[in-house]
Amino acid sequence: MTSELSRRAFLTRTGLIGCSLAASPLITPVSFAQTPWDNRLVVIILRGGMDGLDAVQPYGDPALRGLRGTLSGGPENGALDLDGYFAMHPALAPLMPMWQAQQLAFVHAVSTPYRDKRSHFDGQDLLEAGTADLADGVRDGWLNRMLQSVPGVHAQTAYAIGRSDMRLLQGDAEVANWSPGSNLRLSPQAVRLMEVITESDPAMFAALTEARLLSEASLEAPERGVPGHVQLAEFAAQQLSKEARIAAFSLNGWDTHRNQINTLPRALTTLAETLVALRDKMRGNTWRKTAVIAMTEFGRTARQNGTQGTDHGTGGVMVLAGGAIRGGRVYGDWPGLGDGTLYENRDLMPTGDVRAHTAWIMQGLTGLNRATIEGSIFPGVDMGDNPGLLL
Amino acid sequence: MLQFDSQLAEIRFGYGLSPNISGPSSPTALLDGLRGADEIAARFPIEPFSVFRQRMVAVQEQYMIRRKNRGTEEAGEARKQRNLLNKDARIAMFESLGQTMLRRTHTQTAFRERLVAFWADHFTAHGKRGVARRATSPYIEDAIRPNLTGNFAQLLQAAVMHPLMLDYLDQIRSLGPNSIRAGKMGPSKSPGLNENLAREVLELHTLGVNGPYSQEDVTQLAELFTGMSFQPQNGFKFRKDFVEPGAETVLGKTYPDVENIEPIRAVLADLAAHPATMRHLAEKLAVHFISDNPDADLVDRIAAALVASGGELMAAYEALVTHPAAWTPTLMNYKPPIDFMSSALRSMGVPEAAFKDLEEKDYRQMFASHLSIMGQRWELPNGPDGWSEDDENWITPQGLTARVRWSMGVPARLMGNALPDPRDFVEIALGRHGNDAVRFAASAAESKSEAIGLVLMSPPFQRR
């Protein structure tokens, strides 16, 4: 596998493949480089606005019951106590062993700088852009900016996986886009002809070239009957156990406006299975060097709405997993839910910045300096003191 | 001086070139097509929602039988019946995929089909559970298709107040906190407002996310919307016992405290007439039809036409197709998967007979499973904001791989022996946009189906 890619790089450098391929931006003349760090980072975007107050229930807060008649029922209703104040939603039960092994943590009452409009689409854009606002549009994602600041990164280092758009990894640095089962199977003749006809269209040409490289790289076919999110996680784990150092993908289904007691468990189960699959499929001691960050564009209203669900809010929860995480704790500065503590008398008050916590994890895993992180990766972030999320 | 081009009209404002149908001769002809009779819908009918509703009634009946006779043989029989009804609806959904493809393949007025797709995406709606999940094409027949050429307010009202939209965005169970029904249900059930529809009407359907509305407007609009509901037996139903009492103020205007749909229709008309709405629609039209980064003057002209005409959609379309930017010879926008497949079928003139006797598994193998990998599942949108217009979203390794696989396999399956000669096909499918590279590839390929696949994958076919 390594040798296959080196061989291609060698062929390109010596001009033995047609110049059209050599001109592709994805195949640089640099040979297969070592990445400067060995740790792994997985970023999962939870699209739809996960209800942090139901995923990690602050049952110890006396104001909770008055805000939620039927949701976030606490340990009395099957939630799993974490630390005497917070309890995990019952659907996250498969993660209990990870919590007990101190490889799972939560950060509560955090948000991005996004306020007030509570639009999924803008909220996700801002989450993935990592900027303070969207005044300049989304030019690239923070994860891509991280890659740009590190020399020697190439297309196999970072993967955006799955079928949906990952703005997080869009930008100038090379990233591989893939989903399991996507292998391109063409005869050599057909490959050559495809190159001929798409040469004039750089975007198409690049995508097809990448498809061929990735087909060659991914040897393992997905099993039938395995759910999509587990396939994604297993693929990510496979690649991270090899050359990849970064993977990003998204999980949908968090927008629980209605009947949350039935709709949220599905999404939580998906998340739990995804994290378990990541851990189980990593080889050797890769998991011990891994940090997974699951983040969402905003939390949801503190009160439940008229249809047994919740509406878009502000403060929410980040989920952290992996052997590199100092787990077994609920981090964050809990503001309370009582009178006068809610944001706009409606949402959980955010007391921390999603970006700051992510920045500290990034700093700890990669050794990038704080000035670079605060200056270009998360422009305008105030990292503050190290919250100690990593071992 | 407009660089109008009949072929470009078909490619950019239609579903591409056809072996049997020639494009419009002028922008006027392009627009006139919209004023003519909707012949293709009659030729390839799709069940309207008013008929689809009967499926929901039938399912509900079986549910009631099961409930009343729990644990008995009757209940088992009712469950079987319900499963049959669900299967039937699912097959109808696939058949509407076929009818949609056939319409786009054989229509003389492809611009109308593009507009149906555009507005159906703008007003994305999808049933939440059961047979309702199969109601998208019926909804489009009823709410979108008849309202393409009138005033935007009409289209907005038809879509927002349609039962499927009310289901999709949770309006059906939204109750005024002080409504009669909330009172009866009591506080333990926590009945109350759901803001989803109100938010998306402001953010997606009218003013746009940067529009001049606040959270308070969202809440007020949600209160104003209370009462809108639906019953399978009768369709749209206004429930007075759901209504939040009191007048509501949205964007500075107060709507009276009456228990009927008039204030709802009124606020929608006012939102339709708002300049921010017209700008939002102009941007969407320009992006969808022309380019991800449209000419600023084009957007201005479309917005101005909407403002000057008080929201008449034909005025917007006219501003669009009579602007020089609409006729830039370079093909730009990358076709999303379903449009790509539709234009492929049109370029081959796939006959009606190819869809006769297709079973569910054929639809899945030839269309649905490929669409899934390409990232655009049939009638299963990612969210109320519809499908992405961003070319980058579609030009991905996995997306293109899926297109290659489809292009080299499915046309042969649909056309059999009637698969065209690839060398002729280059000219038919690409017209003036053909180039030597494609011609070379089409003649050098190892098989006919591979050659056809290469033509379909060529950049001039992939873009419009």
Tab-separated table of C-alpha atoms in Angstrom, chain A residues 32-375:
chain	number	residue	atom	x	y	z
A	32	PHE	CA	5.607	10.168	0.264
A	33	ALA	CA	6.340	12.305	3.314
A	34	GLN	CA	6.253	11.501	6.981
A	35	THR	CA	3.848	13.671	8.892
A	36	PRO	CA	5.434	15.659	11.658
A	37	TRP	CA	3.160	14.164	14.272
A	38	ASP	CA	1.962	10.676	15.110
A	39	ASN	CA	-1.312	11.404	16.892
A	40	ARG	CA	-4.681	11.049	15.192
A	41	LEU	CA	-7.510	13.529	15.080
A	42	VAL	CA	-11.050	12.619	14.108
A	43	VAL	CA	-13.652	15.344	13.754
A	44	ILE	CA	-17.317	14.443	13.556
A	45	ILE	CA	-19.822	17.139	12.672
A	46	LEU	CA	-23.223	16.423	14.183
A	47	ARG	CA	-25.587	18.143	11.783
A	48	GLY	CA	-28.895	19.473	13.002
A	49	GLY	CA	-28.094	20.859	16.409
A	50	MET	CA	-27.672	18.138	19.052
A	51	ASP	CA	-29.617	18.691	22.241
A	52	GLY	CA	-26.810	18.771	24.804
A	53	LEU	CA	-29.292	18.932	27.676
A	54	ASP	CA	-30.715	15.550	26.686
A	55	ALA	CA	-27.477	13.878	25.610
A	56	VAL	CA	-25.779	14.850	28.878
A	57	GLN	CA	-28.580	15.628	31.335
A	58	PRO	CA	-27.835	18.044	34.206
A	59	TYR	CA	-30.198	16.192	36.522
A	60	GLY	CA	-28.478	17.721	39.505
A	61	ASP	CA	-29.765	21.159	38.490
A	62	PRO	CA	-33.060	21.823	40.288
A	63	ALA	CA	-34.383	23.946	37.426
A	64	LEU	CA	-34.309	21.136	34.862
A	65	ARG	CA	-37.650	19.563	35.646
A	66	GLY	CA	-39.525	22.841	35.379
A	67	LEU	CA	-38.166	23.352	31.856
A	68	ARG	CA	-38.712	19.850	30.528
A	69	GLY	CA	-41.876	17.968	31.266
A	70	THR	CA	-41.146	14.751	29.431
A	71	LEU	CA	-37.545	14.986	28.231
A	72	SER	CA	-34.182	14.670	29.965
A	73	GLY	CA	-35.688	12.512	32.667
A	74	GLY	CA	-32.453	11.748	34.511
A	75	PRO	CA	-31.464	8.501	36.251
A	76	GLU	CA	-35.057	7.921	37.371
A	77	ASN	CA	-35.880	7.430	33.711
A	78	GLY	CA	-32.944	5.323	32.675
A	79	ALA	CA	-30.220	7.913	32.176
A	80	LEU	CA	-26.771	6.713	33.275
A	81	ASP	CA	-25.226	8.716	36.064
A	82	LEU	CA	-21.796	10.063	35.243
A	83	ASP	CA	-20.641	12.116	38.212
A	84	GLY	CA	-23.553	12.730	40.529
A	85	TYR	CA	-24.718	15.826	38.642
A	86	PHE	CA	-24.786	14.844	34.963
A	87	ALA	CA	-26.209	11.678	33.455
A	88	MET	CA	-25.779	10.241	29.985
A	89	HIS	CA	-28.867	9.588	27.841
A	90	PRO	CA	-29.741	5.859	27.940
A	91	ALA	CA	-29.065	5.517	24.193
A	92	LEU	CA	-25.381	6.252	24.863
A	93	ALA	CA	-25.092	3.167	27.076
A	94	PRO	CA	-22.653	1.460	24.655
A	95	LEU	CA	-20.187	4.208	25.604
A	96	MET	CA	-20.224	3.411	29.303
A	97	PRO	CA	-17.146	1.164	29.076
A	98	MET	CA	-15.296	4.025	27.341
A	99	TRP	CA	-16.396	6.414	30.115
A	100	GLN	CA	-15.188	3.975	32.739
A	101	ALA	CA	-11.898	3.538	30.904
A	102	GLN	CA	-11.601	7.359	30.993
A	103	GLN	CA	-11.532	7.582	27.223
A	104	LEU	CA	-14.779	9.518	26.921
A	105	ALA	CA	-15.504	13.055	28.061
A	106	PHE	CA	-18.018	15.826	27.457
A	107	VAL	CA	-17.678	19.577	27.397
A	108	HIS	CA	-20.933	21.271	28.387
A	109	ALA	CA	-22.328	24.738	27.770
A	110	VAL	CA	-20.111	25.517	24.799
A	111	SER	CA	-20.888	27.100	21.466
A	112	THR	CA	-19.301	28.838	18.498
A	113	PRO	CA	-19.540	32.628	18.313
A	114	TYR	CA	-22.738	32.169	16.240
A	115	ARG	CA	-25.720	33.940	17.774
A	116	ASP	CA	-29.334	34.697	17.252
A	117	LYS	CA	-30.342	33.592	13.779
A	118	ARG	CA	-30.078	29.910	14.804
A	119	SER	CA	-29.972	28.729	11.212
A	120	HIS	CA	-28.591	25.220	10.667
A	121	PHE	CA	-26.935	26.198	7.459
A	122	ASP	CA	-25.186	29.315	8.725
A	123	GLY	CA	-24.466	27.628	12.037
A	124	GLN	CA	-22.774	24.690	10.361
A	125	ASP	CA	-20.893	26.999	8.011
A	126	LEU	CA	-19.513	28.882	10.979
A	127	LEU	CA	-18.712	25.674	12.838
A	128	GLU	CA	-16.745	24.403	9.904
A	129	ALA	CA	-15.192	27.731	8.962
A	130	GLY	CA	-13.890	28.194	12.504
A	131	THR	CA	-14.028	31.960	12.154
A	132	ALA	CA	-15.712	34.502	14.374
A	133	ASP	CA	-18.373	35.328	11.826
A	134	LEU	CA	-19.335	34.706	8.242
A	135	ALA	CA	-18.692	38.232	7.011
A	136	ASP	CA	-16.136	36.964	4.526
A	137	GLY	CA	-18.107	33.886	3.541
A	138	VAL	CA	-16.697	30.399	3.996
A	139	ARG	CA	-13.515	30.246	2.051
A	140	ASP	CA	-12.016	27.281	3.756
A	141	GLY	CA	-12.417	25.142	6.816
A	142	TRP	CA	-10.322	25.242	9.961
A	143	LEU	CA	-9.053	21.728	9.547
A	144	ASN	CA	-7.779	22.602	6.131
A	145	ARG	CA	-6.095	25.724	7.494
A	146	MET	CA	-4.387	23.475	10.004
A	147	LEU	CA	-3.066	21.317	7.191
A	148	GLN	CA	-1.865	24.389	5.305
A	149	SER	CA	0.305	25.378	8.233
A	150	VAL	CA	2.131	22.070	8.317
A	151	PRO	CA	4.741	21.192	5.697
A	152	GLY	CA	4.797	17.790	4.105
A	153	VAL	CA	1.081	17.119	4.295
A	154	HIS	CA	-0.375	15.352	1.271
A	155	ALA	CA	-3.603	13.840	0.111
A	156	GLN	CA	-3.406	10.651	2.130
A	157	THR	CA	-2.924	12.511	5.391
A	158	ALA	CA	-6.456	13.771	5.715
A	159	TYR	CA	-9.697	12.178	4.684
A	160	ALA	CA	-13.134	13.723	4.350
A	161	ILE	CA	-15.356	10.698	4.345
A	162	GLY	CA	-18.894	10.051	3.286
A	163	ARG	CA	-21.311	11.489	0.800
A	164	SER	CA	-22.037	14.823	2.294
A	165	ASP	CA	-20.281	18.092	1.891
A	166	MET	CA	-17.467	18.657	4.410
A	167	ARG	CA	-16.615	22.347	4.427
A	168	LEU	CA	-14.291	21.675	7.329
A	169	LEU	CA	-11.722	20.216	5.031
A	170	GLN	CA	-12.221	22.480	2.028
A	171	GLY	CA	-9.353	24.686	1.107
A	172	ASP	CA	-5.973	24.750	-0.505
A	173	ALA	CA	-4.427	21.856	1.351
A	174	GLU	CA	-4.962	18.492	-0.256
A	175	VAL	CA	-7.519	16.250	1.254
A	176	ALA	CA	-8.843	12.921	0.072
A	177	ASN	CA	-12.618	12.591	-0.265
A	178	TRP	CA	-13.962	9.111	-0.083
A	179	SER	CA	-16.804	6.860	0.902
A	180	PRO	CA	-16.622	3.100	1.369
A	181	GLY	CA	-17.575	0.991	-1.620
A	182	SER	CA	-16.755	3.720	-4.105
A	183	ASN	CA	-14.030	1.937	-5.981
A	184	LEU	CA	-13.565	2.931	-9.587
A	185	ARG	CA	-13.166	-0.104	-11.784
A	186	LEU	CA	-12.158	0.798	-15.307
A	187	SER	CA	-10.045	-0.954	-17.863
A	188	PRO	CA	-6.682	0.741	-18.455
A	189	GLN	CA	-7.916	1.773	-21.882
A	190	ALA	CA	-11.009	3.377	-20.406
A	191	VAL	CA	-8.881	5.150	-17.817
A	192	ARG	CA	-6.718	6.623	-20.520
A	193	LEU	CA	-9.727	7.801	-22.496
A	194	MET	CA	-11.334	9.335	-19.400
A	195	GLU	CA	-8.144	11.302	-18.866
A	196	VAL	CA	-8.223	12.492	-22.454
A	197	ILE	CA	-11.762	13.795	-22.255
A	198	THR	CA	-11.557	15.372	-18.800
A	199	GLU	CA	-8.170	17.011	-19.184
A	200	SER	CA	-9.837	20.283	-20.154
A	201	ASP	CA	-11.848	20.404	-16.909
A	202	PRO	CA	-9.439	20.674	-13.969
A	203	ALA	CA	-12.025	20.013	-11.272
A	204	MET	CA	-13.331	16.863	-12.926
A	205	PHE	CA	-9.865	15.699	-13.821
A	206	ALA	CA	-8.650	16.085	-10.269
A	207	ALA	CA	-11.617	14.264	-8.789
A	208	LEU	CA	-11.250	11.322	-11.142
A	209	THR	CA	-7.538	11.073	-10.551
A	210	GLU	CA	-8.128	11.046	-6.854
A	211	ALA	CA	-10.780	8.374	-7.300
A	212	ARG	CA	-8.292	6.144	-9.010
A	213	LEU	CA	-5.621	6.658	-6.389
A	214	LEU	CA	-8.045	6.012	-3.593
A	215	SER	CA	-9.390	2.893	-5.311
A	216	GLU	CA	-5.916	1.554	-5.378
A	217	ALA	CA	-5.320	2.515	-1.778
A	218	SER	CA	-8.415	1.078	-0.208
A	219	LEU	CA	-8.150	-2.668	-0.418
A	220	GLU	CA	-10.850	-3.701	1.948
A	221	ALA	CA	-14.393	-3.936	0.664
A	222	PRO	CA	-17.266	-3.059	2.997
A	223	GLU	CA	-19.300	-5.908	4.440
A	224	ARG	CA	-22.880	-6.264	3.371
A	225	GLY	CA	-25.457	-5.400	5.954
A	226	VAL	CA	-23.178	-3.174	7.997
A	227	PRO	CA	-24.849	0.195	8.600
A	228	GLY	CA	-23.424	3.178	6.715
A	229	HIS	CA	-22.073	5.021	9.736
A	230	VAL	CA	-20.260	1.903	10.963
A	231	GLN	CA	-18.733	1.433	7.511
A	232	LEU	CA	-17.550	5.043	7.600
A	233	ALA	CA	-16.035	4.593	11.039
A	234	GLU	CA	-14.346	1.342	10.075
A	235	PHE	CA	-12.926	2.925	6.935
A	236	ALA	CA	-11.651	5.869	8.954
A	237	ALA	CA	-10.109	3.521	11.529
A	238	GLN	CA	-8.391	1.519	8.777
A	239	GLN	CA	-6.873	4.603	7.183
A	240	LEU	CA	-5.866	6.134	10.499
A	241	SER	CA	-4.139	2.885	11.382
A	242	LYS	CA	-2.028	3.352	8.258
A	243	GLU	CA	-0.845	6.701	6.900
A	244	ALA	CA	-3.746	8.983	7.614
A	245	ARG	CA	-3.617	11.275	10.608
A	246	ILE	CA	-6.905	13.141	10.224
A	247	ALA	CA	-10.388	12.043	9.327
A	248	ALA	CA	-13.582	14.047	9.244
A	249	PHE	CA	-17.151	13.116	8.541
A	250	SER	CA	-20.639	14.040	9.603
A	251	LEU	CA	-23.637	12.392	11.172
A	252	ASN	CA	-27.131	13.774	10.577
A	253	GLY	CA	-30.405	13.399	12.381
A	254	TRP	CA	-30.026	15.758	15.344
A	255	ASP	CA	-32.744	18.279	14.518
A	256	THR	CA	-35.305	16.991	17.008
A	257	HIS	CA	-38.153	19.488	16.795
A	258	ARG	CA	-40.770	16.875	17.431
A	259	ASN	CA	-41.199	13.757	19.549
A	260	GLN	CA	-37.622	13.923	20.782
A	261	ILE	CA	-38.048	10.990	23.100
A	262	ASN	CA	-38.240	8.775	20.016
A	263	THR	CA	-36.112	10.675	17.527
A	264	LEU	CA	-33.017	11.552	19.550
A	265	PRO	CA	-32.170	7.977	20.613
A	266	ARG	CA	-31.690	7.011	16.962
A	267	ALA	CA	-29.076	9.697	16.425
A	268	LEU	CA	-27.382	8.976	19.764
A	269	THR	CA	-27.192	5.274	18.964
A	270	THR	CA	-25.573	6.133	15.637
A	271	LEU	CA	-22.998	8.267	17.435
A	272	ALA	CA	-22.321	5.565	20.026
A	273	GLU	CA	-21.896	2.865	17.393
A	274	THR	CA	-19.620	5.138	15.403
A	275	LEU	CA	-17.297	5.788	18.340
A	276	VAL	CA	-17.228	2.121	19.293
A	277	ALA	CA	-16.464	1.108	15.697
A	278	LEU	CA	-13.604	3.620	15.537
A	279	ARG	CA	-12.074	2.233	18.687
A	280	ASP	CA	-12.614	-1.405	17.787
A	281	LYS	CA	-11.229	-1.195	14.270
A	282	MET	CA	-8.054	0.691	15.004
A	283	ARG	CA	-4.982	-1.471	14.906
A	284	GLY	CA	-2.173	-1.698	17.393
A	285	ASN	CA	-2.057	1.245	19.770
A	286	THR	CA	-3.530	3.764	17.335
A	287	TRP	CA	-6.575	4.400	19.557
A	288	ARG	CA	-4.273	5.399	22.382
A	289	LYS	CA	-2.942	8.212	20.192
A	290	THR	CA	-6.356	9.305	18.961
A	291	ALA	CA	-8.636	12.170	19.904
A	292	VAL	CA	-12.163	12.260	18.503
A	293	ILE	CA	-14.114	15.508	18.702
A	294	ALA	CA	-17.832	15.478	17.918
A	295	MET	CA	-19.288	18.968	17.632
A	296	THR	CA	-22.586	20.470	16.595
A	297	GLU	CA	-23.659	23.873	15.260
A	298	PHE	CA	-25.699	24.812	18.334
A	299	GLY	CA	-27.586	23.270	21.213
A	300	ARG	CA	-31.332	23.438	21.630
A	301	THR	CA	-33.876	25.332	23.725
A	302	ALA	CA	-33.812	24.716	27.443
A	303	ARG	CA	-37.598	24.326	27.477
A	304	GLN	CA	-39.204	21.684	25.403
A	305	ASN	CA	-41.620	22.971	22.746
A	306	GLY	CA	-45.242	22.168	21.986
A	307	THR	CA	-44.508	19.011	20.077
A	308	GLN	CA	-42.406	17.161	22.680
A	309	GLY	CA	-39.231	18.336	21.039
A	310	THR	CA	-36.864	21.244	21.247
A	311	ASP	CA	-36.098	24.141	18.946
A	312	HIS	CA	-32.792	25.652	17.894
A	313	GLY	CA	-30.764	27.052	20.748
A	314	THR	CA	-27.259	28.196	21.619
A	315	GLY	CA	-25.133	26.428	24.264
A	316	GLY	CA	-24.550	22.713	23.728
A	317	VAL	CA	-22.243	19.779	24.277
A	318	MET	CA	-19.018	18.563	22.636
A	319	VAL	CA	-18.272	14.846	22.835
A	320	LEU	CA	-14.626	13.804	23.178
A	321	ALA	CA	-13.346	10.257	22.845
A	322	GLY	CA	-10.092	8.407	22.323
A	323	GLY	CA	-7.085	7.164	24.196
A	324	ALA	CA	-5.458	10.580	24.086
A	325	ILE	CA	-8.354	12.206	25.936
A	326	ARG	CA	-8.360	12.730	29.678
A	327	GLY	CA	-11.773	11.157	29.964
A	328	GLY	CA	-14.237	10.265	32.641
A	329	ARG	CA	-15.168	13.922	33.192
A	330	VAL	CA	-17.736	16.491	32.171
A	331	TYR	CA	-15.778	19.652	31.428
A	332	GLY	CA	-17.114	23.149	31.025
A	333	ASP	CA	-18.281	25.953	33.230
A	334	TRP	CA	-21.870	25.052	34.133
A	335	PRO	CA	-24.003	28.230	34.197
A	336	GLY	CA	-27.137	26.671	35.628
A	337	LEU	CA	-30.672	26.638	34.283
A	338	GLY	CA	-32.467	28.702	36.907
A	339	ASP	CA	-34.114	32.099	36.579
A	340	GLY	CA	-31.918	34.643	34.902
A	341	THR	CA	-29.243	32.156	33.782
A	342	LEU	CA	-30.572	31.272	30.332
A	343	TYR	CA	-29.391	33.044	27.190
A	344	GLU	CA	-32.274	35.286	26.054
A	345	ASN	CA	-34.394	33.440	28.588
A	346	ARG	CA	-34.456	30.574	26.154
A	347	ASP	CA	-31.217	28.680	25.621
A	348	LEU	CA	-28.450	27.161	27.722
A	349	MET	CA	-25.962	29.980	28.260
A	350	PRO	CA	-22.700	29.211	26.500
A	351	THR	CA	-19.751	29.741	28.839
A	352	GLY	CA	-17.041	28.346	26.600
A	353	ASP	CA	-16.009	28.387	22.955
A	354	VAL	CA	-16.047	25.193	20.891
A	355	ARG	CA	-13.068	26.523	18.996
A	356	ALA	CA	-10.952	27.130	22.067
A	357	HIS	CA	-11.388	23.558	23.275
A	358	THR	CA	-10.693	22.230	19.798
A	359	ALA	CA	-7.643	24.468	19.562
A	360	TRP	CA	-6.168	23.058	22.777
A	361	ILE	CA	-6.681	19.522	21.568
A	362	MET	CA	-5.131	20.383	18.225
A	363	GLN	CA	-2.198	22.048	19.968
A	364	GLY	CA	-1.617	19.056	22.191
A	365	LEU	CA	-1.805	16.516	19.371
A	366	THR	CA	0.242	18.298	16.754
A	367	GLY	CA	2.555	20.645	18.602
A	368	LEU	CA	1.473	23.588	16.454
A	369	ASN	CA	2.165	26.837	18.198
A	370	ARG	CA	-0.532	28.884	19.799
A	371	ALA	CA	0.156	31.957	17.673
A	372	THR	CA	-0.534	30.002	14.483
A	373	ILE	CA	-3.712	28.563	15.920
A	374	GLU	CA	-5.082	31.857	17.171
A	375	GLY	CA	-3.861	33.734	14.130
